[in-house]
Amino acid sequence: MAKVVRLLAVLLPLLPAALMAPAAAQPAQPAPPSWTGSWETAPSGTTAALPGAAFRNVVHLSIGGTAVRVRLSNRLGTRPLRLGAVTVALRGAAGPAALPGTLRTATFHGAPEVTVPPGADTVSDAVPLPVPPAADLLVTVYTPDDSGPATYHRTALQTSYLAPAGAGRAADEDGTAYTLTTSRWYYVTGVDVRGPAAGSVVAFGDSLTDGNGSTPDTNRRWPDRLAQRLRGHRLGVLNAGIAGNRLLRDGTGPSALARLDADALDRAGAQALIVFEGINDIKGTPQAYDPAAYADAYRTLVARAHARGIPVVGVTLTPYGGYPAWTPAGEEVRLRVNAFIRTGGAFDAVADADAAVRDPADPTRILPAYDPGDHLHFNDAGMAAVADTVHHALIGPHHSAAVAVAPHLSDGFTTPKTTG
C-alpha cells in the first residue's frame, strides 16, 4: 500500500492541472493541448529493404486526439533512408483500405519527403486528423530507393500490408495495390496524438510485453488490456516490448539499459514507466545468474527515469517451469530477483505478476489456464491477468478516488485472402 501511495504521490502532480482544478478555476485561455504518445513499437532489428515498395502498417491507438504525428526510424540502419511519401488514415472496416475521407499526407518541416540519417529517427509535422481512442490507424511508408537494412519490429502480431509497386500508392484510399501481407511493422515506431490526454505510461520489456502467446490481430497483449483500463483516466499506453530482449546485455534489439531513453523516457507525454524485463537473461545464452547484477540494472533504470521525473513500476518475473531452458539454478535466480523487486526499495510500486499467474500447485509453472502451451508466455487470459495487476499498481485499490483525481518479399510476406 505504501508503494502505491508513493507512486500516486509522484504521478498525480505531473498530470495537467486542468484535470484537477475545479471548473471555476480553469484558465480562460488554456495552453494548446500537448502531444502524448498513443502507440509505440520498439525497433527490434533489421531486414532487407524493398526499394519501390509501399508499406501500409496497421497500428492500434490507445487514446485519441484532434491531430497526429508519426515517428519513423532508421535507428538500426546503416545508410540514409529516403522516405518518398508517408500518409496516415483511419482504417476501414478491415484489410488495407482507408476509411474514405480520412487519408492525409504527412510532411516533414513542410516537405512531403525526408531523408533520415542512419542511427536516427524523425517525427512528422502535425497531421490534422481527428482520431478516436482504440482506433486502427494506417501509416503508409513509400521507400523509392535501396536504403540498406530496414529498421523494423519483428513480432507485430498484427497483419499489415505491402504494395510491391508502391510509387503513388501511399495516397490510395482503397487497398487493391496492397497484394501482400506481413506480420511486421516497417519503419514506423510511434504515433502521438494532440488533445486532452493526461499523458502516457510506457510498458518496457521483452516478449511477455510484446505479446507472444496472445491472439494475433486482436490487440490482446497486456499493454492493450491496460490501455482499456486506463482510458477513463485519459492515459495512453505505449508498448516498448521486444521479443528476445534482455536487461543486462544486447539480445534481440539493444539491451534495456541501452534503449531506455529512445524507447521510453523520450516518448511524448511519458508519465510512468513499467519495467517487466529479465527472464531472457536468466534462461538465455549466456545465462546471467548473479542477482546483484539485476539489482544494479534495475536501480540504474529507476535512477534514470527519476531524473526525468518519471516514476517506475517494477513487475516480478513470471514462472517458466516446463520451458526447455528452465533449470533449478535459473529458478533460484528468478526467486531472488523477485525478492529484490518486491522488497529492495528500488521501485515506486510493484506489480506482482508472478503471484498473479503462477500455479499454486506448482509455483515454478504458469497456471494452465494462462499458458498458451510453451510454458513461458501468456494466452489472452494470462495477458488480462497481468494487465489487472499492473493497473492495480498504477491506480491503487481506491479506484473511485483515483478516477476523481485523473478522471524482403519471400521473407515474411504472404498473399492476403482479400485485398480490400
PDB file of C-alpha atoms in Angstrom, residues 39-334:
ATOM      1  CA  TRP A  39       1.022   3.924 -29.858  1.00  0.00           C
ATOM      2  CA  GLU A  40       4.575   2.671 -29.939  1.00  0.00           C
ATOM      3  CA  THR A  41       6.693  -0.216 -31.085  1.00  0.00           C
ATOM      4  CA  ALA A  42      10.403  -0.529 -30.434  1.00  0.00           C
ATOM      5  CA  PRO A  43      12.889  -1.258 -33.248  1.00  0.00           C
ATOM      6  CA  SER A  44      13.945  -4.884 -32.818  1.00  0.00           C
ATOM      7  CA  GLY A  45      16.317  -5.402 -35.759  1.00  0.00           C
ATOM      8  CA  THR A  46      16.695  -5.004 -39.499  1.00  0.00           C
ATOM      9  CA  THR A  47      15.682  -6.863 -42.616  1.00  0.00           C
ATOM     10  CA  ALA A  48      16.361  -6.398 -46.330  1.00  0.00           C
ATOM     11  CA  ALA A  49      14.967  -3.215 -47.837  1.00  0.00           C
ATOM     12  CA  LEU A  50      12.314  -3.414 -50.553  1.00  0.00           C
ATOM     13  CA  PRO A  51      13.050  -0.478 -52.844  1.00  0.00           C
ATOM     14  CA  GLY A  52       9.970   0.787 -54.636  1.00  0.00           C
ATOM     15  CA  ALA A  53       7.540  -0.751 -52.125  1.00  0.00           C
ATOM     16  CA  ALA A  54       4.913   0.931 -50.010  1.00  0.00           C
ATOM     17  CA  PHE A  55       4.329  -0.499 -46.547  1.00  0.00           C
ATOM     18  CA  ARG A  56       0.876   0.019 -45.055  1.00  0.00           C
ATOM     19  CA  ASN A  57       1.341  -0.524 -41.357  1.00  0.00           C
ATOM     20  CA  VAL A  58      -1.739  -1.128 -39.212  1.00  0.00           C
ATOM     21  CA  VAL A  59      -1.338   0.247 -35.699  1.00  0.00           C
ATOM     22  CA  HIS A  60      -3.857   0.355 -32.846  1.00  0.00           C
ATOM     23  CA  LEU A  61      -4.042   3.587 -30.900  1.00  0.00           C
ATOM     24  CA  SER A  62      -4.689   3.723 -27.194  1.00  0.00           C
ATOM     25  CA  ILE A  63      -6.010   7.278 -26.806  1.00  0.00           C
ATOM     26  CA  GLY A  64      -7.450   9.747 -29.306  1.00  0.00           C
ATOM     27  CA  GLY A  65      -6.923  13.354 -30.259  1.00  0.00           C
ATOM     28  CA  THR A  66      -7.514  16.055 -32.824  1.00  0.00           C
ATOM     29  CA  ALA A  67      -4.229  15.592 -34.711  1.00  0.00           C
ATOM     30  CA  VAL A  68      -1.487  13.000 -35.048  1.00  0.00           C
ATOM     31  CA  ARG A  69       2.192  12.882 -35.813  1.00  0.00           C
ATOM     32  CA  VAL A  70       4.243   9.794 -36.662  1.00  0.00           C
ATOM     33  CA  ARG A  71       7.738   8.687 -35.719  1.00  0.00           C
ATOM     34  CA  LEU A  72       9.766   6.892 -38.450  1.00  0.00           C
ATOM     35  CA  SER A  73      13.022   5.163 -37.674  1.00  0.00           C
ATOM     36  CA  ASN A  74      16.341   4.433 -39.335  1.00  0.00           C
ATOM     37  CA  ARG A  75      17.863   3.809 -35.932  1.00  0.00           C
ATOM     38  CA  LEU A  76      19.326   0.399 -36.845  1.00  0.00           C
ATOM     39  CA  GLY A  77      20.024   1.245 -40.496  1.00  0.00           C
ATOM     40  CA  THR A  78      23.473   1.782 -41.977  1.00  0.00           C
ATOM     41  CA  ARG A  79      22.666   4.135 -44.869  1.00  0.00           C
ATOM     42  CA  PRO A  80      20.477   7.231 -45.249  1.00  0.00           C
ATOM     43  CA  LEU A  81      16.809   6.307 -45.527  1.00  0.00           C
ATOM     44  CA  ARG A  82      14.783   8.244 -48.094  1.00  0.00           C
ATOM     45  CA  LEU A  83      11.070   8.308 -47.393  1.00  0.00           C
ATOM     46  CA  GLY A  84       9.364   9.231 -50.662  1.00  0.00           C
ATOM     47  CA  ALA A  85       5.877   9.540 -49.173  1.00  0.00           C
ATOM     48  CA  VAL A  86       4.198   8.958 -45.833  1.00  0.00           C
ATOM     49  CA  THR A  87       0.436   9.017 -45.286  1.00  0.00           C
ATOM     50  CA  VAL A  88      -1.875   8.379 -42.379  1.00  0.00           C
ATOM     51  CA  ALA A  89      -5.529   7.379 -42.391  1.00  0.00           C
ATOM     52  CA  LEU A  90      -8.108   5.756 -40.239  1.00  0.00           C
ATOM     53  CA  ARG A  91      -8.548   2.159 -41.289  1.00  0.00           C
ATOM     54  CA  GLY A  92     -11.731   0.995 -42.926  1.00  0.00           C
ATOM     55  CA  ALA A  93     -13.624  -1.986 -41.596  1.00  0.00           C
ATOM     56  CA  ALA A  94     -10.850  -4.466 -42.421  1.00  0.00           C
ATOM     57  CA  GLY A  95      -7.863  -5.011 -44.704  1.00  0.00           C
ATOM     58  CA  PRO A  96      -5.658  -2.273 -46.139  1.00  0.00           C
ATOM     59  CA  ALA A  97      -8.390   0.150 -47.224  1.00  0.00           C
ATOM     60  CA  ALA A  98      -8.616   3.565 -45.590  1.00  0.00           C
ATOM     61  CA  LEU A  99     -11.830   4.989 -44.226  1.00  0.00           C
ATOM     62  CA  PRO A 100     -12.969   7.322 -47.026  1.00  0.00           C
ATOM     63  CA  GLY A 101     -12.105  10.935 -46.445  1.00  0.00           C
ATOM     64  CA  THR A 102      -9.516  10.335 -43.742  1.00  0.00           C
ATOM     65  CA  LEU A 103      -6.284   9.871 -45.694  1.00  0.00           C
ATOM     66  CA  ARG A 104      -3.749  12.618 -45.093  1.00  0.00           C
ATOM     67  CA  THR A 105      -0.200  13.256 -46.326  1.00  0.00           C
ATOM     68  CA  ALA A 106       2.383  13.653 -43.612  1.00  0.00           C
ATOM     69  CA  THR A 107       5.054  16.298 -44.094  1.00  0.00           C
ATOM     70  CA  PHE A 108       8.440  16.882 -42.527  1.00  0.00           C
ATOM     71  CA  HIS A 109       9.285  20.537 -41.981  1.00  0.00           C
ATOM     72  CA  GLY A 110       6.665  21.211 -44.655  1.00  0.00           C
ATOM     73  CA  ALA A 111       8.113  18.814 -47.259  1.00  0.00           C
ATOM     74  CA  PRO A 112       6.447  15.550 -48.386  1.00  0.00           C
ATOM     75  CA  GLU A 113       9.793  13.705 -48.474  1.00  0.00           C
ATOM     76  CA  VAL A 114      12.522  13.318 -45.906  1.00  0.00           C
ATOM     77  CA  THR A 115      15.873  11.541 -45.625  1.00  0.00           C
ATOM     78  CA  VAL A 116      16.663  10.040 -42.240  1.00  0.00           C
ATOM     79  CA  PRO A 117      20.334   9.560 -41.352  1.00  0.00           C
ATOM     80  CA  PRO A 118      21.482   6.134 -40.168  1.00  0.00           C
ATOM     81  CA  GLY A 119      21.036   5.728 -36.437  1.00  0.00           C
ATOM     82  CA  ALA A 120      18.303   8.369 -36.249  1.00  0.00           C
ATOM     83  CA  ASP A 121      14.546   8.798 -36.055  1.00  0.00           C
ATOM     84  CA  THR A 122      12.370  11.519 -37.495  1.00  0.00           C
ATOM     85  CA  VAL A 123       8.980  12.833 -36.468  1.00  0.00           C
ATOM     86  CA  SER A 124       6.429  14.230 -38.906  1.00  0.00           C
ATOM     87  CA  ASP A 125       4.715  17.569 -38.681  1.00  0.00           C
ATOM     88  CA  ALA A 126       1.293  17.643 -37.128  1.00  0.00           C
ATOM     89  CA  VAL A 127      -1.344  15.977 -39.318  1.00  0.00           C
ATOM     90  CA  PRO A 128      -4.842  17.394 -38.726  1.00  0.00           C
ATOM     91  CA  LEU A 129      -6.816  14.166 -38.398  1.00  0.00           C
ATOM     92  CA  PRO A 130      -9.221  13.555 -35.527  1.00  0.00           C
ATOM     93  CA  VAL A 131      -8.770  10.028 -34.201  1.00  0.00           C
ATOM     94  CA  PRO A 132     -10.896   8.284 -31.576  1.00  0.00           C
ATOM     95  CA  PRO A 133      -9.488   6.121 -28.815  1.00  0.00           C
ATOM     96  CA  ALA A 134      -8.793   2.489 -29.756  1.00  0.00           C
ATOM     97  CA  ALA A 135      -8.766   3.336 -33.475  1.00  0.00           C
ATOM     98  CA  ASP A 136      -6.776   1.436 -36.088  1.00  0.00           C
ATOM     99  CA  LEU A 137      -4.538   3.824 -37.983  1.00  0.00           C
ATOM    100  CA  LEU A 138      -2.859   3.119 -41.330  1.00  0.00           C
ATOM    101  CA  VAL A 139       0.658   4.522 -41.539  1.00  0.00           C
ATOM    102  CA  THR A 140       1.891   4.033 -45.116  1.00  0.00           C
ATOM    103  CA  VAL A 141       5.569   4.470 -45.948  1.00  0.00           C
ATOM    104  CA  TYR A 142       6.899   4.515 -49.533  1.00  0.00           C
ATOM    105  CA  THR A 143      10.629   3.849 -49.930  1.00  0.00           C
ATOM    106  CA  PRO A 144      11.725   4.603 -53.520  1.00  0.00           C
ATOM    107  CA  ASP A 145      15.389   3.624 -53.123  1.00  0.00           C
ATOM    108  CA  ASP A 146      17.511   0.830 -51.710  1.00  0.00           C
ATOM    109  CA  SER A 147      18.409   2.479 -48.447  1.00  0.00           C
ATOM    110  CA  GLY A 148      20.073  -0.573 -46.936  1.00  0.00           C
ATOM    111  CA  PRO A 149      18.799  -2.581 -43.979  1.00  0.00           C
ATOM    112  CA  ALA A 150      15.261  -1.632 -42.985  1.00  0.00           C
ATOM    113  CA  THR A 151      14.570  -0.948 -39.331  1.00  0.00           C
ATOM    114  CA  TYR A 152      11.533  -2.954 -38.283  1.00  0.00           C
ATOM    115  CA  HIS A 153       9.711  -4.618 -35.431  1.00  0.00           C
ATOM    116  CA  ARG A 154       9.564  -8.361 -35.998  1.00  0.00           C
ATOM    117  CA  THR A 155       6.808  -9.570 -33.686  1.00  0.00           C
ATOM    118  CA  ALA A 156       3.915  -7.297 -34.523  1.00  0.00           C
ATOM    119  CA  LEU A 157       1.106  -9.838 -34.007  1.00  0.00           C
ATOM    120  CA  GLN A 158      -0.748  -7.596 -36.428  1.00  0.00           C
ATOM    121  CA  THR A 159      -1.363  -8.065 -40.158  1.00  0.00           C
ATOM    122  CA  SER A 160      -0.060  -5.175 -42.223  1.00  0.00           C
ATOM    123  CA  TYR A 161       0.145  -4.793 -45.994  1.00  0.00           C
ATOM    124  CA  LEU A 162       2.614  -4.238 -48.824  1.00  0.00           C
ATOM    125  CA  ALA A 163       2.284  -2.790 -52.313  1.00  0.00           C
ATOM    126  CA  PRO A 164       5.385  -4.128 -54.171  1.00  0.00           C
ATOM    127  CA  ALA A 165       4.989  -1.421 -56.845  1.00  0.00           C
ATOM    128  CA  GLY A 166       4.449   1.389 -54.402  1.00  0.00           C
ATOM    129  CA  ALA A 167       5.056   4.571 -56.421  1.00  0.00           C
ATOM    130  CA  GLY A 168       1.970   6.737 -55.981  1.00  0.00           C
ATOM    131  CA  ARG A 169       0.245   4.132 -53.801  1.00  0.00           C
ATOM    132  CA  ALA A 170       0.752   5.704 -50.421  1.00  0.00           C
ATOM    133  CA  ALA A 171      -2.156   8.027 -51.212  1.00  0.00           C
ATOM    134  CA  ASP A 172      -4.537   5.209 -52.254  1.00  0.00           C
ATOM    135  CA  GLU A 173      -7.678   5.036 -50.147  1.00  0.00           C
ATOM    136  CA  ASP A 174      -8.531   1.588 -51.490  1.00  0.00           C
ATOM    137  CA  GLY A 175      -6.236  -1.325 -50.791  1.00  0.00           C
ATOM    138  CA  THR A 176      -6.137  -3.087 -54.151  1.00  0.00           C
ATOM    139  CA  ALA A 177      -2.433  -2.371 -54.714  1.00  0.00           C
ATOM    140  CA  TYR A 178      -1.558  -3.926 -51.357  1.00  0.00           C
ATOM    141  CA  THR A 179      -1.351  -7.534 -52.517  1.00  0.00           C
ATOM    142  CA  LEU A 180       0.973  -8.929 -49.842  1.00  0.00           C
ATOM    143  CA  THR A 181       0.707  -9.144 -46.087  1.00  0.00           C
ATOM    144  CA  THR A 182       3.299  -9.077 -43.371  1.00  0.00           C
ATOM    145  CA  SER A 183       3.313  -9.660 -39.636  1.00  0.00           C
ATOM    146  CA  ARG A 184       5.972  -6.990 -39.077  1.00  0.00           C
ATOM    147  CA  TRP A 185       5.956  -3.237 -38.705  1.00  0.00           C
ATOM    148  CA  TYR A 186       8.333  -1.393 -41.052  1.00  0.00           C
ATOM    149  CA  TYR A 187       9.940   1.939 -40.209  1.00  0.00           C
ATOM    150  CA  VAL A 188       7.095   3.304 -38.088  1.00  0.00           C
ATOM    151  CA  THR A 189       7.802   3.255 -34.373  1.00  0.00           C
ATOM    152  CA  GLY A 190       5.332   5.684 -32.862  1.00  0.00           C
ATOM    153  CA  VAL A 191       2.169   7.742 -33.151  1.00  0.00           C
ATOM    154  CA  ASP A 192       1.499  10.750 -30.958  1.00  0.00           C
ATOM    155  CA  VAL A 193      -1.836  12.496 -30.611  1.00  0.00           C
ATOM    156  CA  ARG A 194      -2.654  16.060 -29.654  1.00  0.00           C
ATOM    157  CA  GLY A 195      -5.572  16.516 -27.362  1.00  0.00           C
ATOM    158  CA  PRO A 196      -6.734  16.428 -23.760  1.00  0.00           C
ATOM    159  CA  ALA A 197      -4.767  13.354 -22.656  1.00  0.00           C
ATOM    160  CA  ALA A 198      -3.160  13.277 -19.232  1.00  0.00           C
ATOM    161  CA  GLY A 199      -0.051  11.568 -20.628  1.00  0.00           C
ATOM    162  CA  SER A 200       1.040   8.006 -21.201  1.00  0.00           C
ATOM    163  CA  VAL A 201       2.631   5.074 -19.432  1.00  0.00           C
ATOM    164  CA  VAL A 202       5.376   3.037 -21.120  1.00  0.00           C
ATOM    165  CA  ALA A 203       5.372  -0.776 -20.894  1.00  0.00           C
ATOM    166  CA  PHE A 204       9.054  -1.708 -21.178  1.00  0.00           C
ATOM    167  CA  GLY A 205      10.036  -5.353 -21.574  1.00  0.00           C
ATOM    168  CA  ASP A 206      10.546  -8.473 -23.667  1.00  0.00           C
ATOM    169  CA  SER A 207       8.247 -10.994 -25.426  1.00  0.00           C
ATOM    170  CA  LEU A 208       5.901 -11.111 -22.461  1.00  0.00           C
ATOM    171  CA  THR A 209       5.150  -7.447 -23.109  1.00  0.00           C
ATOM    172  CA  ASP A 210       5.499  -7.683 -26.908  1.00  0.00           C
ATOM    173  CA  GLY A 211       2.522 -10.051 -26.777  1.00  0.00           C
ATOM    174  CA  ASN A 212       3.826 -13.521 -27.682  1.00  0.00           C
ATOM    175  CA  GLY A 213       1.149 -16.080 -26.861  1.00  0.00           C
ATOM    176  CA  SER A 214      -1.792 -13.726 -27.362  1.00  0.00           C
ATOM    177  CA  THR A 215      -4.148 -13.958 -30.340  1.00  0.00           C
ATOM    178  CA  PRO A 216      -2.833 -12.053 -33.386  1.00  0.00           C
ATOM    179  CA  ASP A 217      -4.924  -9.240 -34.838  1.00  0.00           C
ATOM    180  CA  THR A 218      -6.982  -8.845 -31.654  1.00  0.00           C
ATOM    181  CA  ASN A 219      -4.910  -6.414 -29.571  1.00  0.00           C
ATOM    182  CA  ARG A 220      -4.906  -8.637 -26.503  1.00  0.00           C
ATOM    183  CA  ARG A 221      -1.348  -8.053 -25.313  1.00  0.00           C
ATOM    184  CA  TRP A 222      -1.328  -6.975 -21.705  1.00  0.00           C
ATOM    185  CA  PRO A 223      -0.442  -3.348 -22.595  1.00  0.00           C
ATOM    186  CA  ASP A 224      -3.537  -3.274 -24.848  1.00  0.00           C
ATOM    187  CA  ARG A 225      -5.656  -4.538 -21.991  1.00  0.00           C
ATOM    188  CA  LEU A 226      -4.100  -1.972 -19.691  1.00  0.00           C
ATOM    189  CA  ALA A 227      -4.935   0.755 -22.203  1.00  0.00           C
ATOM    190  CA  GLN A 228      -8.599  -0.231 -21.944  1.00  0.00           C
ATOM    191  CA  ARG A 229      -8.463   0.094 -18.181  1.00  0.00           C
ATOM    192  CA  LEU A 230      -6.706   3.473 -18.238  1.00  0.00           C
ATOM    193  CA  ARG A 231      -8.805   5.108 -20.948  1.00  0.00           C
ATOM    194  CA  GLY A 232     -11.082   6.681 -18.382  1.00  0.00           C
ATOM    195  CA  HIS A 233      -8.045   8.367 -16.880  1.00  0.00           C
ATOM    196  CA  ARG A 234      -7.085   9.757 -20.298  1.00  0.00           C
ATOM    197  CA  LEU A 235      -3.770   7.899 -20.143  1.00  0.00           C
ATOM    198  CA  GLY A 236      -2.231   6.312 -23.220  1.00  0.00           C
ATOM    199  CA  VAL A 237      -0.197   3.110 -23.098  1.00  0.00           C
ATOM    200  CA  LEU A 238       2.962   2.617 -25.168  1.00  0.00           C
ATOM    201  CA  ASN A 239       4.268  -0.913 -25.817  1.00  0.00           C
ATOM    202  CA  ALA A 240       8.084  -0.909 -25.791  1.00  0.00           C
ATOM    203  CA  GLY A 241       8.363  -4.707 -25.595  1.00  0.00           C
ATOM    204  CA  ILE A 242      10.800  -6.594 -27.836  1.00  0.00           C
ATOM    205  CA  ALA A 243      10.625 -10.383 -28.034  1.00  0.00           C
ATOM    206  CA  GLY A 244      14.061 -11.725 -27.112  1.00  0.00           C
ATOM    207  CA  ASN A 245      15.192  -8.529 -25.433  1.00  0.00           C
ATOM    208  CA  ARG A 246      17.461  -8.679 -22.395  1.00  0.00           C
ATOM    209  CA  LEU A 247      18.079  -6.496 -19.403  1.00  0.00           C
ATOM    210  CA  LEU A 248      21.829  -6.914 -18.961  1.00  0.00           C
ATOM    211  CA  ARG A 249      23.171  -7.305 -22.495  1.00  0.00           C
ATOM    212  CA  ASP A 250      22.096  -6.937 -26.116  1.00  0.00           C
ATOM    213  CA  GLY A 251      19.841  -9.731 -27.364  1.00  0.00           C
ATOM    214  CA  THR A 252      17.094  -9.085 -29.846  1.00  0.00           C
ATOM    215  CA  GLY A 253      17.500  -5.377 -30.083  1.00  0.00           C
ATOM    216  CA  PRO A 254      19.738  -3.324 -27.830  1.00  0.00           C
ATOM    217  CA  SER A 255      19.682  -4.109 -24.112  1.00  0.00           C
ATOM    218  CA  ALA A 256      17.124  -2.469 -21.877  1.00  0.00           C
ATOM    219  CA  LEU A 257      19.754  -0.144 -20.478  1.00  0.00           C
ATOM    220  CA  ALA A 258      20.919   0.877 -23.970  1.00  0.00           C
ATOM    221  CA  ARG A 259      17.440   1.611 -25.318  1.00  0.00           C
ATOM    222  CA  LEU A 260      15.787   3.136 -22.298  1.00  0.00           C
ATOM    223  CA  ASP A 261      15.874   6.749 -23.449  1.00  0.00           C
ATOM    224  CA  ALA A 262      14.839   6.213 -27.076  1.00  0.00           C
ATOM    225  CA  ASP A 263      12.096   3.677 -26.347  1.00  0.00           C
ATOM    226  CA  ALA A 264      10.734   5.003 -23.082  1.00  0.00           C
ATOM    227  CA  LEU A 265      11.930   8.185 -21.458  1.00  0.00           C
ATOM    228  CA  ASP A 266      11.997  10.294 -24.645  1.00  0.00           C
ATOM    229  CA  ARG A 267       8.460   9.366 -25.676  1.00  0.00           C
ATOM    230  CA  ALA A 268       5.917  12.168 -25.753  1.00  0.00           C
ATOM    231  CA  GLY A 269       3.944  12.603 -22.561  1.00  0.00           C
ATOM    232  CA  ALA A 270       5.558   9.721 -20.671  1.00  0.00           C
ATOM    233  CA  GLN A 271       4.314   9.890 -17.076  1.00  0.00           C
ATOM    234  CA  ALA A 272       5.212   6.439 -15.752  1.00  0.00           C
ATOM    235  CA  LEU A 273       7.471   3.520 -16.685  1.00  0.00           C
ATOM    236  CA  ILE A 274       6.590  -0.154 -16.187  1.00  0.00           C
ATOM    237  CA  VAL A 275       9.640  -2.449 -16.207  1.00  0.00           C
ATOM    238  CA  PHE A 276       8.988  -6.164 -16.920  1.00  0.00           C
ATOM    239  CA  GLU A 277      12.349  -7.484 -18.074  1.00  0.00           C
ATOM    240  CA  GLY A 278      14.961 -10.035 -17.033  1.00  0.00           C
ATOM    241  CA  ILE A 279      13.721 -13.555 -17.774  1.00  0.00           C
ATOM    242  CA  ASN A 280      15.718 -13.753 -21.024  1.00  0.00           C
ATOM    243  CA  ASP A 281      18.895 -13.061 -19.064  1.00  0.00           C
ATOM    244  CA  ILE A 282      18.126 -15.997 -16.789  1.00  0.00           C
ATOM    245  CA  LYS A 283      17.226 -18.508 -19.499  1.00  0.00           C
ATOM    246  CA  GLY A 284      19.314 -17.139 -22.391  1.00  0.00           C
ATOM    247  CA  THR A 285      22.828 -17.825 -23.584  1.00  0.00           C
ATOM    248  CA  PRO A 286      24.922 -16.940 -21.791  1.00  0.00           C
ATOM    249  CA  GLN A 287      22.860 -17.242 -18.634  1.00  0.00           C
ATOM    250  CA  ALA A 288      23.155 -14.494 -16.071  1.00  0.00           C
ATOM    251  CA  TYR A 289      22.987 -15.964 -12.583  1.00  0.00           C
ATOM    252  CA  ASP A 290      24.148 -13.095 -10.385  1.00  0.00           C
ATOM    253  CA  PRO A 291      21.107 -11.485  -8.732  1.00  0.00           C
ATOM    254  CA  ALA A 292      23.181  -8.453  -7.804  1.00  0.00           C
ATOM    255  CA  ALA A 293      23.623  -7.626 -11.491  1.00  0.00           C
ATOM    256  CA  TYR A 294      19.855  -7.457 -11.883  1.00  0.00           C
ATOM    257  CA  ALA A 295      19.513  -5.247  -8.842  1.00  0.00           C
ATOM    258  CA  ASP A 296      22.156  -2.861 -10.159  1.00  0.00           C
ATOM    259  CA  ALA A 297      20.447  -2.717 -13.565  1.00  0.00           C
ATOM    260  CA  TYR A 298      17.041  -2.030 -12.049  1.00  0.00           C
ATOM    261  CA  ARG A 299      18.435   0.699  -9.835  1.00  0.00           C
ATOM    262  CA  THR A 300      20.086   2.291 -12.867  1.00  0.00           C
ATOM    263  CA  LEU A 301      16.836   2.207 -14.848  1.00  0.00           C
ATOM    264  CA  VAL A 302      14.926   3.744 -11.977  1.00  0.00           C
ATOM    265  CA  ALA A 303      17.510   6.449 -11.347  1.00  0.00           C
ATOM    266  CA  ARG A 304      17.470   7.484 -14.997  1.00  0.00           C
ATOM    267  CA  ALA A 305      13.681   7.620 -15.008  1.00  0.00           C
ATOM    268  CA  HIS A 306      13.553   9.573 -11.760  1.00  0.00           C
ATOM    269  CA  ALA A 307      15.984  12.099 -13.232  1.00  0.00           C
ATOM    270  CA  ARG A 308      13.211  12.831 -15.748  1.00  0.00           C
ATOM    271  CA  GLY A 309      10.545  12.935 -13.042  1.00  0.00           C
ATOM    272  CA  ILE A 310       9.088   9.603 -14.166  1.00  0.00           C
ATOM    273  CA  PRO A 311       8.041   7.064 -11.508  1.00  0.00           C
ATOM    274  CA  VAL A 312       8.688   3.369 -12.124  1.00  0.00           C
ATOM    275  CA  VAL A 313       6.628   0.228 -11.502  1.00  0.00           C
ATOM    276  CA  GLY A 314       8.649  -2.986 -11.208  1.00  0.00           C
ATOM    277  CA  VAL A 315       6.993  -6.198 -12.391  1.00  0.00           C
ATOM    278  CA  THR A 316       8.066  -9.507 -10.900  1.00  0.00           C
ATOM    279  CA  LEU A 317       9.459 -12.177 -13.239  1.00  0.00           C
ATOM    280  CA  THR A 318       6.911 -14.860 -14.021  1.00  0.00           C
ATOM    281  CA  PRO A 319       7.394 -18.664 -13.925  1.00  0.00           C
ATOM    282  CA  TYR A 320       8.807 -20.650 -16.817  1.00  0.00           C
ATOM    283  CA  GLY A 321       8.843 -24.207 -15.486  1.00  0.00           C
ATOM    284  CA  GLY A 322       8.302 -26.683 -18.341  1.00  0.00           C
ATOM    285  CA  TYR A 323      10.044 -24.405 -20.841  1.00  0.00           C
ATOM    286  CA  PRO A 324      13.095 -26.203 -22.363  1.00  0.00           C
ATOM    287  CA  ALA A 325      15.565 -23.675 -20.960  1.00  0.00           C
ATOM    288  CA  TRP A 326      14.289 -23.991 -17.359  1.00  0.00           C
ATOM    289  CA  THR A 327      16.844 -25.113 -14.773  1.00  0.00           C
ATOM    290  CA  PRO A 328      16.708 -25.313 -10.970  1.00  0.00           C
ATOM    291  CA  ALA A 329      19.561 -22.814 -10.803  1.00  0.00           C
ATOM    292  CA  GLY A 330      17.679 -20.415 -13.053  1.00  0.00           C
ATOM    293  CA  GLU A 331      14.589 -20.778 -10.878  1.00  0.00           C
ATOM    294  CA  GLU A 332      16.593 -19.842  -7.814  1.00  0.00           C
ATOM    295  CA  VAL A 333      17.850 -16.719  -9.564  1.00  0.00           C
ATOM    296  CA  ARG A 334      14.296 -15.785 -10.574  1.00  0.00           C
TER     297      ARG A 334
END
